mmCIF file of C-alpha atoms in Angstrom:
data_model
loop_
_atom_site.group_PDB
_atom_site.id
_atom_site.type_symbol
_atom_site.label_atom_id
_atom_site.label_comp_id
_atom_site.label_asym_id
_atom_site.label_seq_id
_atom_site.Cartn_x
_atom_site.Cartn_y
_atom_site.Cartn_z
ATOM 1 C CA MET A 1 23.255 -35.326 45.480
ATOM 2 C CA SER A 2 21.139 -33.294 47.875
ATOM 3 C CA SER A 3 22.914 -31.526 50.254
ATOM 4 C CA LEU A 4 19.993 -33.000 53.074
ATOM 5 C CA PRO A 5 22.908 -35.676 54.441
ATOM 6 C CA LEU A 6 25.462 -33.115 54.618
ATOM 7 C CA ARG A 7 23.480 -31.489 57.424
ATOM 8 C CA ALA A 8 23.995 -34.290 59.623
ATOM 9 C CA LEU A 9 28.065 -33.496 59.476
ATOM 10 C CA THR A 10 28.635 -32.153 62.629
ATOM 11 C CA LEU A 11 31.472 -30.334 63.971
ATOM 12 C CA ARG A 12 33.455 -32.935 65.624
ATOM 13 C CA GLN A 13 33.325 -35.050 62.491
ATOM 14 C CA LEU A 14 35.067 -32.127 60.774
ATOM 15 C CA GLN A 15 37.605 -31.662 63.524
ATOM 16 C CA CYS A 16 38.532 -35.202 63.704
ATOM 17 C CA PHE A 17 39.627 -35.294 59.783
ATOM 18 C CA SER A 18 41.227 -31.738 59.954
ATOM 19 C CA VAL A 19 43.627 -33.309 62.857
ATOM 20 C CA LEU A 20 44.268 -36.507 61.395
ATOM 21 C CA VAL A 21 45.470 -35.041 58.418
ATOM 22 C CA GLN A 22 47.676 -32.607 60.134
ATOM 23 C CA GLU A 23 48.699 -35.784 62.182
ATOM 24 C CA GLY A 24 49.211 -37.976 59.187
ATOM 25 C CA GLN A 25 48.594 -40.962 61.530
ATOM 26 C CA PHE A 26 45.654 -42.961 63.259
ATOM 27 C CA GLY A 27 47.551 -42.828 66.617
ATOM 28 C CA ARG A 28 49.035 -39.568 67.197
ATOM 29 C CA ALA A 29 45.623 -37.474 65.825
ATOM 30 C CA ALA A 30 43.307 -40.063 68.066
ATOM 31 C CA ARG A 31 45.806 -39.134 71.275
ATOM 32 C CA ARG A 32 45.404 -35.317 70.436
ATOM 33 C CA LEU A 33 41.695 -35.450 70.271
ATOM 34 C CA SER A 34 41.176 -37.305 73.387
ATOM 35 C CA ILE A 35 39.412 -40.425 71.875
ATOM 36 C CA THR A 36 40.302 -43.942 70.437
ATOM 37 C CA GLN A 37 41.072 -44.900 67.359
ATOM 38 C CA PRO A 38 38.032 -46.863 66.084
ATOM 39 C CA ALA A 39 36.108 -44.097 67.483
ATOM 40 C CA LEU A 40 38.473 -41.713 65.233
ATOM 41 C CA SER A 41 38.212 -44.118 62.387
ATOM 42 C CA ASN A 42 34.753 -44.545 62.872
ATOM 43 C CA ALA A 43 34.148 -40.498 62.053
ATOM 44 C CA ILE A 44 36.228 -40.271 58.983
ATOM 45 C CA LYS A 45 34.136 -43.104 57.501
ATOM 46 C CA GLN A 46 30.379 -41.679 58.670
ATOM 47 C CA MET A 47 32.020 -38.337 57.146
ATOM 48 C CA GLU A 48 32.480 -40.077 53.463
ATOM 49 C CA LYS A 49 29.501 -41.935 54.154
ATOM 50 C CA LEU A 50 27.585 -38.700 53.709
ATOM 51 C CA LEU A 51 29.812 -37.076 51.396
ATOM 52 C CA GLY A 52 29.411 -39.908 49.286
ATOM 53 C CA ALA A 53 33.281 -39.566 48.493
ATOM 54 C CA GLU A 54 36.261 -41.455 49.840
ATOM 55 C CA LEU A 55 38.675 -38.698 51.341
ATOM 56 C CA LEU A 56 41.348 -40.531 52.122
ATOM 57 C CA THR A 57 43.433 -43.394 50.515
ATOM 58 C CA ARG A 58 44.989 -45.536 53.594
ATOM 59 C CA SER A 59 48.138 -47.750 53.475
ATOM 60 C CA THR A 60 49.959 -49.978 56.234
ATOM 61 C CA HIS A 61 52.428 -46.480 56.926
ATOM 62 C CA ARG A 62 50.678 -43.148 55.504
ATOM 63 C CA LEU A 63 47.138 -41.599 54.745
ATOM 64 C CA GLU A 64 47.044 -39.707 51.538
ATOM 65 C CA LEU A 65 44.147 -37.446 50.557
ATOM 66 C CA THR A 66 42.015 -38.057 47.219
ATOM 67 C CA PRO A 67 41.343 -34.946 44.929
ATOM 68 C CA VAL A 68 38.048 -34.681 46.583
ATOM 69 C CA GLY A 69 39.415 -34.842 50.083
ATOM 70 C CA ALA A 70 42.258 -32.522 49.034
ATOM 71 C CA GLU A 71 39.018 -29.960 48.386
ATOM 72 C CA VAL A 72 36.786 -30.773 51.357
ATOM 73 C CA LEU A 73 40.088 -30.156 53.908
ATOM 74 C CA ALA A 74 40.591 -26.755 52.790
ATOM 75 C CA ARG A 75 37.082 -25.515 53.787
ATOM 76 C CA THR A 76 36.760 -28.181 56.482
ATOM 77 C CA ASP A 77 40.211 -25.905 58.103
ATOM 78 C CA TYR A 78 37.982 -22.914 57.335
ATOM 79 C CA LEU A 79 35.038 -24.065 59.171
ATOM 80 C CA VAL A 80 37.111 -25.795 62.244
ATOM 81 C CA ASN A 81 39.442 -22.434 62.653
ATOM 82 C CA THR A 82 36.765 -19.817 62.031
ATOM 83 C CA PHE A 83 34.698 -22.039 64.847
ATOM 84 C CA GLU A 84 37.690 -22.030 67.113
ATOM 85 C CA VAL A 85 38.294 -18.322 67.141
ATOM 86 C CA ALA A 86 34.948 -17.446 67.383
ATOM 87 C CA LEU A 87 34.586 -19.361 70.457
ATOM 88 C CA ARG A 88 37.915 -17.281 71.414
ATOM 89 C CA ASP A 89 36.218 -13.987 70.186
ATOM 90 C CA ILE A 90 33.056 -14.693 72.532
ATOM 91 C CA GLU A 91 34.912 -15.785 75.690
ATOM 92 C CA SER A 92 37.256 -12.510 75.083
ATOM 93 C CA THR A 93 34.258 -10.319 74.990
ATOM 94 C CA VAL A 94 31.869 -12.232 77.592
ATOM 95 C CA GLN A 95 35.239 -12.304 80.003
ATOM 96 C CA ARG A 96 36.960 -9.387 79.267
ATOM 97 C CA GLY A 97 34.566 -6.950 77.515
ATOM 98 C CA GLN A 98 37.346 -7.350 74.373
ATOM 99 C CA ALA A 99 36.827 -7.776 70.748
ATOM 100 C CA PHE A 100 39.266 -10.030 69.151
ATOM 101 C CA VAL A 101 41.378 -9.168 66.225
ATOM 102 C CA ARG A 102 43.871 -11.546 63.864
ATOM 103 C CA ILE A 103 45.984 -9.459 61.699
ATOM 104 C CA GLY A 104 48.858 -10.444 59.422
ATOM 105 C CA VAL A 105 51.453 -8.455 57.902
ATOM 106 C CA ILE A 106 54.269 -8.835 55.810
ATOM 107 C CA PRO A 107 57.792 -7.797 58.128
ATOM 108 C CA SER A 108 58.936 -4.893 55.657
ATOM 109 C CA ALA A 109 55.464 -2.941 55.845
ATOM 110 C CA SER A 110 55.132 -3.740 59.889
ATOM 111 C CA ALA A 111 56.376 -0.229 60.579
ATOM 112 C CA ARG A 112 53.356 1.477 58.594
ATOM 113 C CA VAL A 113 50.540 -0.915 59.364
ATOM 114 C CA ALA A 114 51.521 -1.126 62.982
ATOM 115 C CA THR A 115 51.037 2.972 63.005
ATOM 116 C CA ALA A 116 47.854 2.725 61.320
ATOM 117 C CA VAL A 117 46.739 0.369 63.800
ATOM 118 C CA ALA A 118 47.870 2.503 66.629
ATOM 119 C CA GLY A 119 46.029 5.283 64.994
ATOM 120 C CA PHE A 120 43.235 2.900 65.085
ATOM 121 C CA ILE A 121 43.070 2.230 68.488
ATOM 122 C CA GLY A 122 43.627 6.147 69.861
ATOM 123 C CA GLY A 123 40.967 7.021 67.373
ATOM 124 C CA ASP A 124 37.363 6.147 67.539
ATOM 125 C CA ALA A 125 37.759 2.214 67.756
ATOM 126 C CA PRO A 126 36.084 0.864 70.805
ATOM 127 C CA ARG A 127 37.763 0.352 73.776
ATOM 128 C CA GLY A 128 39.562 -2.992 74.829
ATOM 129 C CA ILE A 129 40.783 -5.060 71.050
ATOM 130 C CA GLU A 130 42.854 -7.556 71.695
ATOM 131 C CA PHE A 131 45.176 -8.071 68.570
ATOM 132 C CA ALA A 132 47.180 -11.249 67.527
ATOM 133 C CA TRP A 133 49.866 -10.487 65.180
ATOM 134 C CA ARG A 134 51.243 -12.470 62.736
ATOM 135 C CA ASP A 135 54.228 -11.646 60.708
ATOM 136 C CA ALA A 136 55.219 -13.984 57.487
ATOM 137 C CA PRO A 137 55.921 -14.020 53.773
ATOM 138 C CA SER A 138 52.684 -13.167 51.558
ATOM 139 C CA ASN A 139 52.152 -16.518 50.683
ATOM 140 C CA THR A 140 51.595 -18.173 54.180
ATOM 141 C CA LEU A 141 49.408 -14.943 54.976
ATOM 142 C CA LEU A 142 47.473 -15.433 51.949
ATOM 143 C CA ALA A 143 46.447 -18.996 52.942
ATOM 144 C CA GLU A 144 45.972 -18.204 56.632
ATOM 145 C CA VAL A 145 43.084 -15.548 55.607
ATOM 146 C CA ARG A 146 41.561 -18.371 53.149
ATOM 147 C CA SER A 147 41.688 -20.734 56.147
ATOM 148 C CA GLY A 148 40.097 -18.748 58.550
ATOM 149 C CA ARG A 149 42.807 -18.365 60.554
ATOM 150 C CA LEU A 150 43.665 -14.785 59.796
ATOM 151 C CA ASP A 151 40.898 -11.875 59.553
ATOM 152 C CA LEU A 152 43.170 -10.057 57.504
ATOM 153 C CA ALA A 153 46.583 -9.235 56.180
ATOM 154 C CA VAL A 154 48.683 -6.725 54.281
ATOM 155 C CA ALA A 155 50.557 -8.624 51.929
ATOM 156 C CA ALA A 156 52.334 -8.646 48.555
ATOM 157 C CA ILE A 157 51.616 -9.621 45.493
ATOM 158 C CA THR A 158 52.269 -10.296 41.838
ATOM 159 C CA GLU A 159 49.073 -11.518 40.864
ATOM 160 C CA PRO A 160 45.665 -11.116 41.838
ATOM 161 C CA PRO A 161 45.011 -13.498 44.913
ATOM 162 C CA GLY A 162 41.710 -16.032 44.050
ATOM 163 C CA GLY A 163 39.443 -16.293 46.511
ATOM 164 C CA LEU A 164 40.231 -13.154 48.492
ATOM 165 C CA ASP A 165 38.819 -9.414 48.248
ATOM 166 C CA CYS A 166 41.746 -7.232 47.554
ATOM 167 C CA VAL A 167 42.581 -3.441 47.823
ATOM 168 C CA ASP A 168 45.306 -1.904 46.239
ATOM 169 C CA LEU A 169 47.372 -0.279 48.956
ATOM 170 C CA PHE A 170 50.543 1.311 47.784
ATOM 171 C CA ARG A 171 53.274 0.255 45.071
ATOM 172 C CA ASP A 172 56.569 -0.550 46.460
ATOM 173 C CA PRO A 173 59.695 -0.748 43.984
ATOM 174 C CA LEU A 174 62.366 -2.539 43.624
ATOM 175 C CA VAL A 175 65.909 -0.721 44.650
ATOM 176 C CA LEU A 176 69.434 -1.359 44.893
ATOM 177 C CA VAL A 177 71.615 -1.469 47.636
ATOM 178 C CA VAL A 178 75.213 -0.842 47.041
ATOM 179 C CA ARG A 179 78.136 0.307 49.022
ATOM 180 C CA ARG A 180 79.213 4.149 49.246
ATOM 181 C CA ASP A 181 82.502 4.031 47.567
ATOM 182 C CA HIS A 182 80.474 2.192 44.421
ATOM 183 C CA PRO A 183 80.341 4.218 41.419
ATOM 184 C CA LEU A 184 76.798 3.531 41.061
ATOM 185 C CA ALA A 185 76.294 5.377 44.471
ATOM 186 C CA GLU A 186 77.772 8.780 42.886
ATOM 187 C CA ALA A 187 75.786 8.354 39.953
ATOM 188 C CA GLY A 188 72.328 8.226 42.119
ATOM 189 C CA GLU A 189 70.355 5.554 40.003
ATOM 190 C CA ALA A 190 70.948 2.620 38.403
ATOM 191 C CA ASP A 191 69.522 1.104 35.613
ATOM 192 C CA TRP A 192 69.241 -2.987 34.405
ATOM 193 C CA GLU A 193 71.812 -2.603 31.833
ATOM 194 C CA ALA A 194 74.236 -1.008 33.801
ATOM 195 C CA ILE A 195 74.611 -3.515 36.664
ATOM 196 C CA GLY A 196 74.318 -6.329 33.711
ATOM 197 C CA GLY A 197 78.124 -7.618 34.818
ATOM 198 C CA GLU A 198 77.305 -7.155 38.722
ATOM 199 C CA ARG A 199 77.116 -10.318 41.160
ATOM 200 C CA LEU A 200 73.321 -9.771 42.861
ATOM 201 C CA VAL A 201 72.149 -10.815 46.260
ATOM 202 C CA LEU A 202 68.704 -11.181 46.051
ATOM 203 C CA PHE A 203 65.779 -12.642 49.058
ATOM 204 C CA GLU A 204 65.511 -16.703 47.795
ATOM 205 C CA SER A 205 61.665 -16.401 48.520
ATOM 206 C CA GLY A 206 58.408 -14.179 48.963
ATOM 207 C CA SER A 207 57.970 -11.577 45.679
ATOM 208 C CA MET A 208 61.317 -11.276 44.543
ATOM 209 C CA PRO A 209 62.012 -14.752 42.484
ATOM 210 C CA ALA A 210 59.011 -13.589 40.346
ATOM 211 C CA LEU A 211 59.971 -9.967 39.936
ATOM 212 C CA GLY A 212 63.302 -10.130 39.951
ATOM 213 C CA ASP A 213 64.484 -13.416 38.111
ATOM 214 C CA PRO A 214 62.711 -12.234 34.695
ATOM 215 C CA ALA A 215 64.200 -8.688 34.758
ATOM 216 C CA ARG A 216 67.477 -10.505 35.219
ATOM 217 C CA ALA A 217 66.671 -12.776 31.975
ATOM 218 C CA GLN A 218 65.557 -9.479 30.208
ATOM 219 C CA PHE A 219 68.769 -7.860 30.283
ATOM 220 C CA ALA A 220 71.052 -10.746 30.484
ATOM 221 C CA GLN A 221 72.836 -10.812 33.964
ATOM 222 C CA GLY A 222 75.720 -12.565 34.306
ATOM 223 C CA SER A 223 76.457 -14.836 37.265
ATOM 224 C CA GLU A 224 73.671 -16.881 39.367
ATOM 225 C CA PRO A 225 72.696 -14.298 41.891
ATOM 226 C CA TYR A 226 73.285 -15.320 45.910
ATOM 227 C CA ARG A 227 70.108 -16.029 47.245
ATOM 228 C CA VAL A 228 69.568 -15.542 50.819
ATOM 229 C CA SER A 229 66.633 -15.509 53.668
ATOM 230 C CA TYR A 230 67.398 -12.444 56.139
ATOM 231 C CA SER A 231 68.038 -8.450 55.228
ATOM 232 C CA GLU A 232 71.291 -9.146 57.515
ATOM 233 C CA THR A 233 72.598 -11.332 55.163
ATOM 234 C CA LEU A 234 71.772 -9.299 52.332
ATOM 235 C CA TYR A 235 73.314 -6.214 53.921
ATOM 236 C CA ALA A 236 76.363 -7.862 54.457
ATOM 237 C CA LEU A 237 77.307 -9.369 51.540
ATOM 238 C CA VAL A 238 77.163 -5.688 50.147
ATOM 239 C CA ARG A 239 79.158 -4.207 52.460
ATOM 240 C CA GLY A 240 81.867 -7.327 52.266
ATOM 241 C CA GLY A 241 82.244 -6.270 48.233
ATOM 242 C CA LEU A 242 80.589 -9.644 47.191
ATOM 243 C CA ALA A 243 77.524 -8.229 45.489
ATOM 244 C CA LEU A 244 75.026 -5.740 44.964
ATOM 245 C CA GLY A 245 71.873 -5.766 46.833
ATOM 246 C CA LEU A 246 68.495 -6.140 44.932
ATOM 247 C CA MET A 247 65.372 -5.548 47.236
ATOM 248 C CA PRO A 248 62.098 -3.950 47.678
ATOM 249 C CA ARG A 249 62.445 -0.634 48.999
ATOM 250 C CA LEU A 250 60.400 -1.048 52.059
ATOM 251 C CA TYR A 251 63.058 -3.373 53.461
ATOM 252 C CA THR A 252 65.545 -0.457 53.646
ATOM 253 C CA SER A 253 63.330 1.919 55.689
ATOM 254 C CA SER A 254 65.243 0.699 58.686
ATOM 255 C CA LEU A 255 68.807 0.841 57.251
ATOM 256 C CA ARG A 256 70.952 2.685 59.177
ATOM 257 C CA ASP A 257 74.258 2.049 57.707
ATOM 258 C CA ASP A 258 77.156 5.084 56.489
ATOM 259 C CA GLU A 259 78.850 2.289 54.348
ATOM 260 C CA LEU A 260 75.811 1.480 52.240
ATOM 261 C CA VAL A 261 73.274 3.708 49.841
ATOM 262 C CA VAL A 262 69.796 2.613 48.478
ATOM 263 C CA ILE A 263 69.220 4.209 45.061
ATOM 264 C CA PRO A 264 66.415 3.706 42.583
ATOM 265 C CA LEU A 265 66.570 0.932 39.940
ATOM 266 C CA VAL A 266 64.944 2.171 36.989
ATOM 267 C CA LYS A 267 64.725 1.033 32.888
ATOM 268 C CA PRO A 268 62.085 -0.335 33.514
ATOM 269 C CA SER A 269 61.346 0.358 37.320
ATOM 270 C CA ILE A 270 59.674 -3.165 38.525
ATOM 271 C CA GLU A 271 57.400 -2.642 41.524
ATOM 272 C CA ARG A 272 55.554 -5.047 43.537
ATOM 273 C CA ARG A 273 51.457 -4.822 44.877
ATOM 274 C CA VAL A 274 51.242 -4.135 48.742
ATOM 275 C CA VAL A 275 47.812 -4.936 48.965
ATOM 276 C CA LEU A 276 44.815 -5.737 52.075
ATOM 277 C CA VAL A 277 43.472 -8.830 51.539
ATOM 278 C CA TYR A 278 40.625 -10.624 53.770
ATOM 279 C CA LEU A 279 37.722 -13.310 52.732
ATOM 280 C CA PRO A 280 34.581 -11.991 50.786
ATOM 281 C CA GLY A 281 31.214 -11.797 52.579
ATOM 282 C CA PRO A 282 30.137 -11.125 56.382
ATOM 283 C CA MET A 283 32.828 -9.891 58.659
ATOM 284 C CA ARG A 284 33.470 -11.949 62.194
ATOM 285 C CA ASN A 285 32.679 -8.574 63.933
ATOM 286 C CA VAL A 286 32.502 -5.036 63.983
ATOM 287 C CA VAL A 287 35.817 -4.225 64.961
ATOM 288 C CA VAL A 288 37.716 -5.980 61.967
ATOM 289 C CA GLN A 289 35.080 -4.325 59.719
ATOM 290 C CA ALA A 290 35.935 -0.891 61.318
ATOM 291 C CA LEU A 291 39.820 -1.799 60.905
ATOM 292 C CA ILE A 292 39.662 -2.969 57.097
ATOM 293 C CA VAL A 293 37.935 0.745 56.487
ATOM 294 C CA HIS A 294 40.624 2.385 58.648
ATOM 295 C CA LEU A 295 43.517 0.443 57.211
ATOM 296 C CA GLN A 296 42.413 1.602 53.641
ATOM 297 C CA ARG A 297 42.196 4.951 54.497
ATOM 298 C CA ALA A 298 45.331 5.249 56.265
ATOM 299 C CA LEU A 299 47.688 3.080 54.191
ATOM 300 C CA ILE A 300 46.765 4.394 50.731
ATOM 301 C CA ALA A 301 47.369 7.824 51.998
ATOM 302 C CA SER A 302 50.667 7.206 53.714
ATOM 303 C CA PRO A 303 53.525 8.208 51.734
#
């Protein structure tokens, strides 16, 4: 198909498609866009005509993306998001003389990243930078970098993130959190076979299922582990003698509890990769480029 008809696509049509999928219903989407339902329907029909493909299947009660529609949506969201952010960037630069940078970080790495960004601001960075911070699980951050909602992110991965430039920063090994009176605390380290009969507690999302579950299976761990969302709950279960905590070491950097001890987990040592990710190609502004270079230097060198 010639690319010429695609040149007639407008940003407004892309916005209509993106909002319609988000809302899942023409009435709500039209109200959010401040247009009539017939106008919204016509925008989608015109977009499908220009693309030469159906994007949505319509029924009385719901809308569903076609396979082509799902592919188009990812690129539409990127264009819409980057346009809206570019407008905010222009506004910030013109009205306040500030550059605008959107950065994502997994919570466990936030202290290191904040320290590195503070060093960037206090160093050779241009004056007047406005930061938007986003803390979320790695899979959420990767999706938001791909869609253009974030300029860059520090995330933990177990496999290469497709479609993104990825710089390894450091490795974060799994450790065990035990009560101070537990026999393993005195030993100073633990191996997987030594904890075979113990009940574990670990995070139910993020990189832990991909890291911890295969090791548990390999070493015939007994009881199914407790799975929790927050470190406070994990520590509470360990403190109560109900389980041993299995978590990445970064999470324990802020642990201050005389009842609990963090010990290395070896044979094998299992690590997650902490990486800096961003979209390939030209950066949105020179400040983002400079920050990426600074974070690589600061975080790769950090202990």
